[in-house]
Amino acid sequence: MAKYNKDEIVSRARELAAMIAETEEVDFFKRAEAQIHENERVRKLIDEIKGLQKQAVNLHHYGKPEALKRTEDKIAKIEAELDAIPVVQEFKQSQGDVNDLLQLVASTISNKVTDEIITSTGGDLLSGETGAEMKNKECSHHH
């Protein structure tokens, strides 16, 4: 009955991944990511955030809520400064675009599998019921 096994499916998924890696969205992401790393100001702000995050973990661990709050406020301020930089905005946009593409692929596969199950069991795509569900309903109406 089964036409494909898991290994064949995973092999096709790898082909799909290779195709996705060659899209405009991924290309834009790679360029934006490179610009982030080349930007001195961005690197400096990220390093500051990392240092403050370590500090925050220690402050939390030693139960210093006021100092922790001040550190978290500093982190938020630097993150806002970082988010205002155009290359960071482009990078975040490109991350979102790649993520949207991956979500689209995942939902397309999921929806298609569901549709295939419904149609192959003689079900109804509009109601979303499989053939077994529909037969079961018919049987329960006759009692």
Tab-separated table of N, CA and C in Angstrom:
chain	number	residue	atom	x	y	z
A	1	MET	N	0.830	-1.214	0.000
A	1	MET	CA	0.000	0.000	0.000
A	1	MET	C	0.862	1.261	0.000
A	2	ALA	N	1.840	1.320	0.908
A	2	ALA	CA	2.698	2.512	1.007
A	2	ALA	C	3.643	2.601	-0.185
A	3	LYS	N	3.766	3.799	-0.742
A	3	LYS	CA	4.634	4.019	-1.904
A	3	LYS	C	6.025	4.490	-1.503
A	4	TYR	N	6.112	5.223	-0.386
A	4	TYR	CA	7.377	5.832	0.020
A	4	TYR	C	7.700	5.481	1.463
A	5	ASN	N	9.008	5.444	1.760
A	5	ASN	CA	9.395	5.256	3.159
A	5	ASN	C	9.977	6.561	3.697
A	6	LYS	N	10.225	6.566	5.005
A	6	LYS	CA	10.709	7.783	5.675
A	6	LYS	C	12.002	8.312	5.060
A	7	ASP	N	12.938	7.420	4.753
A	7	ASP	CA	14.231	7.845	4.182
A	7	ASP	C	14.056	8.576	2.857
A	8	GLU	N	13.141	8.087	2.025
A	8	GLU	CA	12.879	8.745	0.740
A	8	GLU	C	12.285	10.139	0.945
A	9	ILE	N	11.397	10.254	1.921
A	9	ILE	CA	10.771	11.546	2.230
A	9	ILE	C	11.837	12.527	2.725
A	10	VAL	N	12.698	12.061	3.642
A	10	VAL	CA	13.754	12.915	4.191
A	10	VAL	C	14.718	13.336	3.079
A	11	SER	N	14.995	12.447	2.165
A	11	SER	CA	15.857	12.768	1.031
A	11	SER	C	15.252	13.892	0.196
A	12	ARG	N	13.946	13.807	-0.048
A	12	ARG	CA	13.252	14.863	-0.792
A	12	ARG	C	13.251	16.171	0.006
A	13	ALA	N	13.103	16.067	1.318
A	13	ALA	CA	13.112	17.262	2.179
A	13	ALA	C	14.467	17.962	2.062
A	14	ARG	N	15.536	17.165	1.972
A	14	ARG	CA	16.881	17.746	1.817
A	14	ARG	C	17.001	18.470	0.477
A	15	GLU	N	16.402	17.899	-0.566
A	15	GLU	CA	16.393	18.557	-1.880
A	15	GLU	C	15.648	19.889	-1.786
A	16	LEU	N	14.529	19.872	-1.093
A	16	LEU	CA	13.728	21.074	-0.902
A	16	LEU	C	14.525	22.124	-0.125
A	17	ALA	N	15.229	21.681	0.907
A	17	ALA	CA	16.065	22.589	1.707
A	17	ALA	C	17.144	23.233	0.833
A	18	ALA	N	17.746	22.439	-0.037
A	18	ALA	CA	18.769	22.965	-0.949
A	18	ALA	C	18.166	24.018	-1.881
A	19	MET	N	16.940	23.773	-2.334
A	19	MET	CA	16.247	24.749	-3.190
A	19	MET	C	15.975	26.035	-2.421
A	20	ILE	N	15.487	25.898	-1.191
A	20	ILE	CA	15.177	27.065	-0.357
A	20	ILE	C	16.436	27.892	-0.119
A	21	ALA	N	17.556	27.206	0.085
A	21	ALA	CA	18.833	27.889	0.325
A	21	ALA	C	19.276	28.723	-0.872
A	22	GLU	N	18.702	28.444	-2.038
A	22	GLU	CA	19.050	29.176	-3.262
A	22	GLU	C	17.998	30.217	-3.639
A	23	THR	N	17.134	30.601	-2.683
A	23	THR	CA	16.095	31.591	-2.992
A	23	THR	C	16.600	33.005	-2.753
A	24	GLU	N	15.842	33.970	-3.275
A	24	GLU	CA	16.133	35.390	-3.082
A	24	GLU	C	16.099	35.748	-1.592
A	25	GLU	N	15.120	35.160	-0.864
A	25	GLU	CA	14.967	35.438	0.565
A	25	GLU	C	16.226	35.057	1.343
A	26	VAL	N	16.766	33.875	1.070
A	26	VAL	CA	17.959	33.410	1.776
A	26	VAL	C	19.182	34.213	1.339
A	27	ASP	N	19.234	34.559	0.083
A	27	ASP	CA	20.326	35.374	-0.435
A	27	ASP	C	20.367	36.729	0.274
A	28	PHE	N	19.201	37.353	0.408
A	28	PHE	CA	19.074	38.636	1.098
A	28	PHE	C	19.482	38.493	2.564
A	29	PHE	N	19.061	37.396	3.189
A	29	PHE	CA	19.416	37.127	4.586
A	29	PHE	C	20.941	37.042	4.746
A	30	LYS	N	21.596	36.308	3.855
A	30	LYS	CA	23.060	36.152	3.937
A	30	LYS	C	23.774	37.493	3.797
A	31	ARG	N	23.285	38.319	2.865
A	31	ARG	CA	23.900	39.647	2.676
A	31	ARG	C	23.679	40.524	3.905
A	32	ALA	N	22.458	40.505	4.432
A	32	ALA	CA	22.134	41.325	5.607
A	32	ALA	C	22.950	40.865	6.820
A	33	GLU	N	23.094	39.564	6.962
A	33	GLU	CA	23.856	39.010	8.076
A	33	GLU	C	25.326	39.416	7.985
A	34	ALA	N	25.874	39.399	6.787
A	34	ALA	CA	27.267	39.815	6.580
A	34	ALA	C	27.446	41.291	6.942
A	35	GLN	N	26.476	42.114	6.560
A	35	GLN	CA	26.542	43.556	6.873
A	35	GLN	C	26.512	43.800	8.381
A	36	ILE	N	25.744	42.995	9.079
A	36	ILE	CA	25.661	43.103	10.547
A	36	ILE	C	27.058	42.897	11.146
A	37	HIS	N	27.732	41.842	10.695
A	37	HIS	CA	29.043	41.503	11.251
A	37	HIS	C	30.133	42.490	10.852
A	38	GLU	N	29.924	43.167	9.733
A	38	GLU	CA	30.917	44.147	9.269
A	38	GLU	C	30.731	45.515	9.926
A	39	ASN	N	29.591	45.712	10.582
A	39	ASN	CA	29.271	47.012	11.160
A	39	ASN	C	29.826	47.111	12.587
A	40	GLU	N	30.808	47.990	12.751
A	40	GLU	CA	31.503	48.162	14.037
A	40	GLU	C	30.538	48.557	15.157
A	41	ARG	N	29.662	49.512	14.882
A	41	ARG	CA	28.716	50.003	15.896
A	41	ARG	C	27.773	48.882	16.350
A	42	VAL	N	27.304	48.113	15.391
A	42	VAL	CA	26.406	47.000	15.700
A	42	VAL	C	27.130	45.977	16.576
A	43	ARG	N	28.350	45.633	16.189
A	43	ARG	CA	29.143	44.663	16.968
A	43	ARG	C	29.350	45.151	18.397
A	44	LYS	N	29.658	46.448	18.538
A	44	LYS	CA	29.906	47.038	19.860
A	44	LYS	C	28.640	46.946	20.716
A	45	LEU	N	27.496	47.282	20.137
A	45	LEU	CA	26.230	47.238	20.882
A	45	LEU	C	25.867	45.803	21.271
A	46	ILE	N	26.088	44.865	20.368
A	46	ILE	CA	25.801	43.456	20.668
A	46	ILE	C	26.693	42.970	21.808
A	47	ASP	N	27.975	43.351	21.785
A	47	ASP	CA	28.896	42.974	22.869
A	47	ASP	C	28.445	43.569	24.204
A	48	GLU	N	27.988	44.822	24.160
A	48	GLU	CA	27.476	45.471	25.380
A	48	GLU	C	26.286	44.692	25.934
A	49	ILE	N	25.372	44.325	25.049
A	49	ILE	CA	24.187	43.569	25.466
A	49	ILE	C	24.598	42.230	26.091
A	50	LYS	N	25.519	41.533	25.440
A	50	LYS	CA	25.975	40.233	25.970
A	50	LYS	C	26.572	40.389	27.365
A	51	GLY	N	27.383	41.415	27.552
A	51	GLY	CA	27.980	41.665	28.865
A	51	GLY	C	26.927	41.954	29.920
A	52	LEU	N	25.961	42.788	29.552
A	52	LEU	CA	24.878	43.133	30.485
A	52	LEU	C	23.988	41.923	30.788
A	53	GLN	N	23.801	41.056	29.799
A	53	GLN	CA	22.990	39.851	30.018
A	53	GLN	C	23.666	38.928	31.035
A	54	LYS	N	25.002	38.792	30.932
A	54	LYS	CA	25.743	37.985	31.915
A	54	LYS	C	25.593	38.590	33.303
A	55	GLN	N	25.704	39.913	33.350
A	55	GLN	CA	25.542	40.653	34.606
A	55	GLN	C	24.144	40.387	35.181
A	56	ALA	N	23.136	40.436	34.330
A	56	ALA	CA	21.746	40.223	34.757
A	56	ALA	C	21.556	38.828	35.346
A	57	VAL	N	22.168	37.830	34.726
A	57	VAL	CA	22.076	36.458	35.234
A	57	VAL	C	22.662	36.384	36.645
A	58	ASN	N	23.829	37.002	36.831
A	58	ASN	CA	24.461	37.019	38.158
A	58	ASN	C	23.613	37.760	39.185
A	59	LEU	N	23.094	38.917	38.800
A	59	LEU	CA	22.261	39.703	39.707
A	59	LEU	C	21.007	38.929	40.111
A	60	HIS	N	20.440	38.233	39.158
A	60	HIS	CA	19.253	37.411	39.431
A	60	HIS	C	19.635	36.296	40.408
A	61	HIS	N	20.759	35.651	40.123
A	61	HIS	CA	21.245	34.534	40.943
A	61	HIS	C	21.497	34.976	42.388
A	62	TYR	N	22.060	36.165	42.557
A	62	TYR	CA	22.374	36.650	43.906
A	62	TYR	C	21.236	37.443	44.538
A	63	GLY	N	20.060	37.456	43.893
A	63	GLY	CA	18.879	38.086	44.457
A	63	GLY	C	19.003	39.585	44.650
A	64	LYS	N	19.397	40.280	43.595
A	64	LYS	CA	19.520	41.757	43.645
A	64	LYS	C	18.512	42.373	42.668
A	65	PRO	N	17.239	42.425	43.053
A	65	PRO	CA	16.190	42.862	42.107
A	65	PRO	C	16.331	44.290	41.584
A	66	GLU	N	16.771	45.230	42.419
A	66	GLU	CA	16.880	46.628	41.955
A	66	GLU	C	17.976	46.754	40.902
A	67	ALA	N	19.125	46.178	41.193
A	67	ALA	CA	20.244	46.224	40.243
A	67	ALA	C	19.881	45.464	38.963
A	68	LEU	N	19.165	44.355	39.122
A	68	LEU	CA	18.722	43.559	37.963
A	68	LEU	C	17.815	44.409	37.073
A	69	LYS	N	16.872	45.134	37.699
A	69	LYS	CA	15.949	45.985	36.941
A	69	LYS	C	16.716	47.064	36.176
A	70	ARG	N	17.707	47.688	36.820
A	70	ARG	CA	18.517	48.724	36.147
A	70	ARG	C	19.268	48.120	34.957
A	71	THR	N	19.821	46.943	35.150
A	71	THR	CA	20.558	46.264	34.071
A	71	THR	C	19.623	45.909	32.920
A	72	GLU	N	18.429	45.386	33.248
A	72	GLU	CA	17.450	45.048	32.205
A	72	GLU	C	17.008	46.293	31.443
A	73	ASP	N	16.878	47.415	32.149
A	73	ASP	CA	16.519	48.685	31.491
A	73	ASP	C	17.620	49.123	30.522
A	74	LYS	N	18.894	48.960	30.951
A	74	LYS	CA	20.033	49.306	30.074
A	74	LYS	C	20.005	48.431	28.822
A	75	ILE	N	19.740	47.132	29.013
A	75	ILE	CA	19.671	46.194	27.886
A	75	ILE	C	18.580	46.645	26.912
A	76	ALA	N	17.414	46.974	27.435
A	76	ALA	CA	16.280	47.407	26.595
A	76	ALA	C	16.630	48.666	25.811
A	77	LYS	N	17.334	49.584	26.474
A	77	LYS	CA	17.729	50.849	25.831
A	77	LYS	C	18.700	50.572	24.666
A	78	ILE	N	19.682	49.699	24.902
A	78	ILE	CA	20.662	49.365	23.856
A	78	ILE	C	19.984	48.588	22.724
A	79	GLU	N	19.053	47.693	23.080
A	79	GLU	CA	18.322	46.940	22.045
A	79	GLU	C	17.519	47.889	21.159
A	80	ALA	N	16.922	48.899	21.755
A	80	ALA	CA	16.162	49.893	20.987
A	80	ALA	C	17.087	50.668	20.056
A	81	GLU	N	18.274	51.005	20.564
A	81	GLU	CA	19.279	51.707	19.756
A	81	GLU	C	19.713	50.825	18.579
A	82	LEU	N	19.903	49.555	18.873
A	82	LEU	CA	20.297	48.576	17.855
A	82	LEU	C	19.206	48.454	16.783
A	83	ASP	N	17.958	48.352	17.234
A	83	ASP	CA	16.827	48.196	16.313
A	83	ASP	C	16.617	49.408	15.411
A	84	ALA	N	17.154	50.554	15.807
A	84	ALA	CA	17.005	51.776	15.009
A	84	ALA	C	18.018	51.837	13.857
A	85	ILE	N	19.000	50.948	13.864
A	85	ILE	CA	20.039	50.953	12.825
A	85	ILE	C	19.502	50.246	11.573
A	86	PRO	N	19.573	50.910	10.404
A	86	PRO	CA	19.015	50.333	9.168
A	86	PRO	C	19.486	48.907	8.834
A	87	VAL	N	20.778	48.593	8.993
A	87	VAL	CA	21.230	47.229	8.656
A	87	VAL	C	20.606	46.190	9.586
A	88	VAL	N	20.321	46.581	10.817
A	88	VAL	CA	19.674	45.673	11.770
A	88	VAL	C	18.216	45.452	11.353
A	89	GLN	N	17.564	46.538	10.934
A	89	GLN	CA	16.184	46.424	10.453
A	89	GLN	C	16.117	45.509	9.226
A	90	GLU	N	17.063	45.673	8.325
A	90	GLU	CA	17.104	44.824	7.122
A	90	GLU	C	17.338	43.369	7.495
A	91	PHE	N	18.237	43.158	8.456
A	91	PHE	CA	18.530	41.794	8.904
A	91	PHE	C	17.274	41.154	9.506
A	92	LYS	N	16.592	41.891	10.370
A	92	LYS	CA	15.372	41.353	11.000
A	92	LYS	C	14.291	41.086	9.957
A	93	GLN	N	14.189	41.982	8.980
A	93	GLN	CA	13.221	41.798	7.891
A	93	GLN	C	13.566	40.528	7.109
A	94	SER	N	14.847	40.345	6.826
A	94	SER	CA	15.267	39.171	6.054
A	94	SER	C	15.035	37.883	6.848
A	95	GLN	N	15.243	37.937	8.167
A	95	GLN	CA	14.948	36.775	9.027
A	95	GLN	C	13.468	36.429	8.926
A	96	GLY	N	12.635	37.458	9.000
A	96	GLY	CA	11.187	37.268	8.901
A	96	GLY	C	10.784	36.678	7.559
A	97	ASP	N	11.416	37.162	6.482
A	97	ASP	CA	11.093	36.665	5.139
A	97	ASP	C	11.448	35.184	4.987
A	98	VAL	N	12.618	34.801	5.502
A	98	VAL	CA	13.043	33.392	5.427
A	98	VAL	C	12.095	32.546	6.278
A	99	ASN	N	11.769	33.043	7.464
A	99	ASN	CA	10.855	32.321	8.345
A	99	ASN	C	9.483	32.148	7.700
A	100	ASP	N	8.984	33.216	7.054
A	100	ASP	CA	7.690	33.141	6.357
A	100	ASP	C	7.717	32.080	5.262
A	101	LEU	N	8.825	32.024	4.527
A	101	LEU	CA	8.964	31.034	3.460
A	101	LEU	C	8.935	29.615	4.047
A	102	LEU	N	9.667	29.406	5.139
A	102	LEU	CA	9.685	28.088	5.787
A	102	LEU	C	8.301	27.711	6.316
A	103	GLN	N	7.603	28.688	6.908
A	103	GLN	CA	6.245	28.443	7.408
A	103	GLN	C	5.298	28.095	6.259
A	104	LEU	N	5.458	28.790	5.141
A	104	LEU	CA	4.622	28.537	3.970
A	104	LEU	C	4.836	27.105	3.460
A	105	VAL	N	6.097	26.694	3.374
A	105	VAL	CA	6.418	25.333	2.927
A	105	VAL	C	5.818	24.306	3.888
A	106	ALA	N	6.011	24.528	5.190
A	106	ALA	CA	5.491	23.595	6.199
A	106	ALA	C	3.962	23.490	6.145
A	107	SER	N	3.280	24.635	6.050
A	107	SER	CA	1.813	24.582	6.028
A	107	SER	C	1.295	24.012	4.715
A	108	THR	N	2.000	24.269	3.606
A	108	THR	CA	1.605	23.703	2.316
A	108	THR	C	1.677	22.177	2.369
A	109	ILE	N	2.777	21.661	2.932
A	109	ILE	CA	2.937	20.209	3.064
A	109	ILE	C	1.841	19.649	3.968
A	110	SER	N	1.646	20.263	5.110
A	110	SER	CA	0.648	19.803	6.075
A	110	SER	C	-0.754	19.784	5.459
A	111	ASN	N	-1.128	20.884	4.795
A	111	ASN	CA	-2.457	20.970	4.178
A	111	ASN	C	-2.629	19.947	3.069
A	112	LYS	N	-1.583	19.748	2.276
A	112	LYS	CA	-1.657	18.804	1.157
A	112	LYS	C	-1.802	17.368	1.675
A	113	VAL	N	-1.058	17.035	2.735
A	113	VAL	CA	-1.172	15.695	3.325
A	113	VAL	C	-2.602	15.475	3.817
A	114	THR	N	-3.152	16.457	4.508
A	114	THR	CA	-4.533	16.364	5.002
A	114	THR	C	-5.509	16.167	3.842
A	115	ASP	N	-5.363	16.981	2.796
A	115	ASP	CA	-6.239	16.864	1.624
A	115	ASP	C	-6.128	15.483	0.974
A	116	GLU	N	-4.892	14.977	0.868
A	116	GLU	CA	-4.674	13.650	0.265
A	116	GLU	C	-5.365	12.562	1.087
A	117	ILE	N	-5.284	12.677	2.411
A	117	ILE	CA	-5.929	11.694	3.294
A	117	ILE	C	-7.450	11.741	3.075
A	118	ILE	N	-7.996	12.951	3.050
A	118	ILE	CA	-9.448	13.107	2.883
A	118	ILE	C	-9.905	12.542	1.534
A	119	THR	N	-9.235	12.944	0.438
A	119	THR	CA	-9.681	12.484	-0.888
A	119	THR	C	-9.432	10.985	-1.082
A	120	SER	N	-8.320	10.464	-0.558
A	120	SER	CA	-8.019	9.040	-0.768
A	120	SER	C	-8.953	8.133	0.026
A	121	THR	N	-9.629	8.689	1.033
A	121	THR	CA	-10.590	7.879	1.794
A	121	THR	C	-12.017	8.127	1.314
A	122	GLY	N	-12.147	8.906	0.215
A	122	GLY	CA	-13.476	9.205	-0.313
A	122	GLY	C	-14.207	10.241	0.527
A	123	GLY	N	-13.443	11.072	1.201
A	123	GLY	CA	-14.036	12.094	2.067
A	123	GLY	C	-14.418	13.356	1.320
A	124	ASP	N	-14.781	14.361	2.082
A	124	ASP	CA	-15.246	15.634	1.539
A	124	ASP	C	-14.276	16.746	1.929
A	125	LEU	N	-13.585	17.304	0.933
A	125	LEU	CA	-12.602	18.368	1.191
A	125	LEU	C	-13.232	19.605	1.817
A	126	LEU	N	-14.453	19.947	1.372
A	126	LEU	CA	-15.108	21.154	1.890
A	126	LEU	C	-15.422	21.052	3.381
A	127	SER	N	-15.913	19.896	3.812
A	127	SER	CA	-16.243	19.739	5.233
A	127	SER	C	-15.013	19.300	6.026
A	128	GLY	N	-13.971	18.825	5.313
A	128	GLY	CA	-12.758	18.369	5.991
A	128	GLY	C	-12.938	17.019	6.652
A	129	GLU	N	-13.917	16.243	6.192
A	129	GLU	CA	-14.173	14.931	6.794
A	129	GLU	C	-13.610	13.815	5.921
A	130	THR	N	-13.037	12.811	6.577
A	130	THR	CA	-12.542	11.649	5.850
A	130	THR	C	-13.729	10.773	5.482
A	131	GLY	N	-13.478	9.824	4.591
A	131	GLY	CA	-14.533	8.894	4.196
A	131	GLY	C	-15.079	8.124	5.389
A	132	ALA	N	-14.194	7.713	6.295
A	132	ALA	CA	-14.618	6.965	7.480
A	132	ALA	C	-15.545	7.802	8.354
A	133	GLU	N	-15.223	9.085	8.514
A	133	GLU	CA	-16.070	9.983	9.309
A	133	GLU	C	-17.467	10.089	8.694
A	134	MET	N	-17.500	10.246	7.368
A	134	MET	CA	-18.774	10.413	6.671
A	134	MET	C	-19.619	9.136	6.770
A	135	LYS	N	-18.982	7.959	6.607
A	135	LYS	CA	-19.694	6.676	6.710
A	135	LYS	C	-20.239	6.500	8.113
A	136	ASN	N	-19.430	6.878	9.097
A	136	ASN	CA	-19.822	6.739	10.503
A	136	ASN	C	-21.048	7.600	10.797
A	137	LYS	N	-21.067	8.836	10.240
A	137	LYS	CA	-22.212	9.741	10.427
A	137	LYS	C	-23.480	9.132	9.815
A	138	GLU	N	-23.324	8.583	8.580
A	138	GLU	CA	-24.462	7.973	7.889
A	138	GLU	C	-25.030	6.837	8.718
A	139	CYS	N	-24.160	5.998	9.280
A	139	CYS	CA	-24.588	4.866	10.091
A	139	CYS	C	-25.342	5.338	11.327
A	140	SER	N	-24.850	6.396	11.962
A	140	SER	CA	-25.488	6.867	13.193
A	140	SER	C	-26.834	7.527	12.921
A	141	HIS	N	-27.060	8.013	11.687
A	141	HIS	CA	-28.345	8.627	11.341
A	141	HIS	C	-29.427	7.567	11.119
A	142	HIS	N	-29.012	6.344	10.772
A	142	HIS	CA	-29.980	5.284	10.464
A	142	HIS	C	-30.507	4.607	11.718
A	143	HIS	N	-29.947	4.892	12.866
A	143	HIS	CA	-30.378	4.214	14.093
A	143	HIS	C	-31.517	4.917	14.758
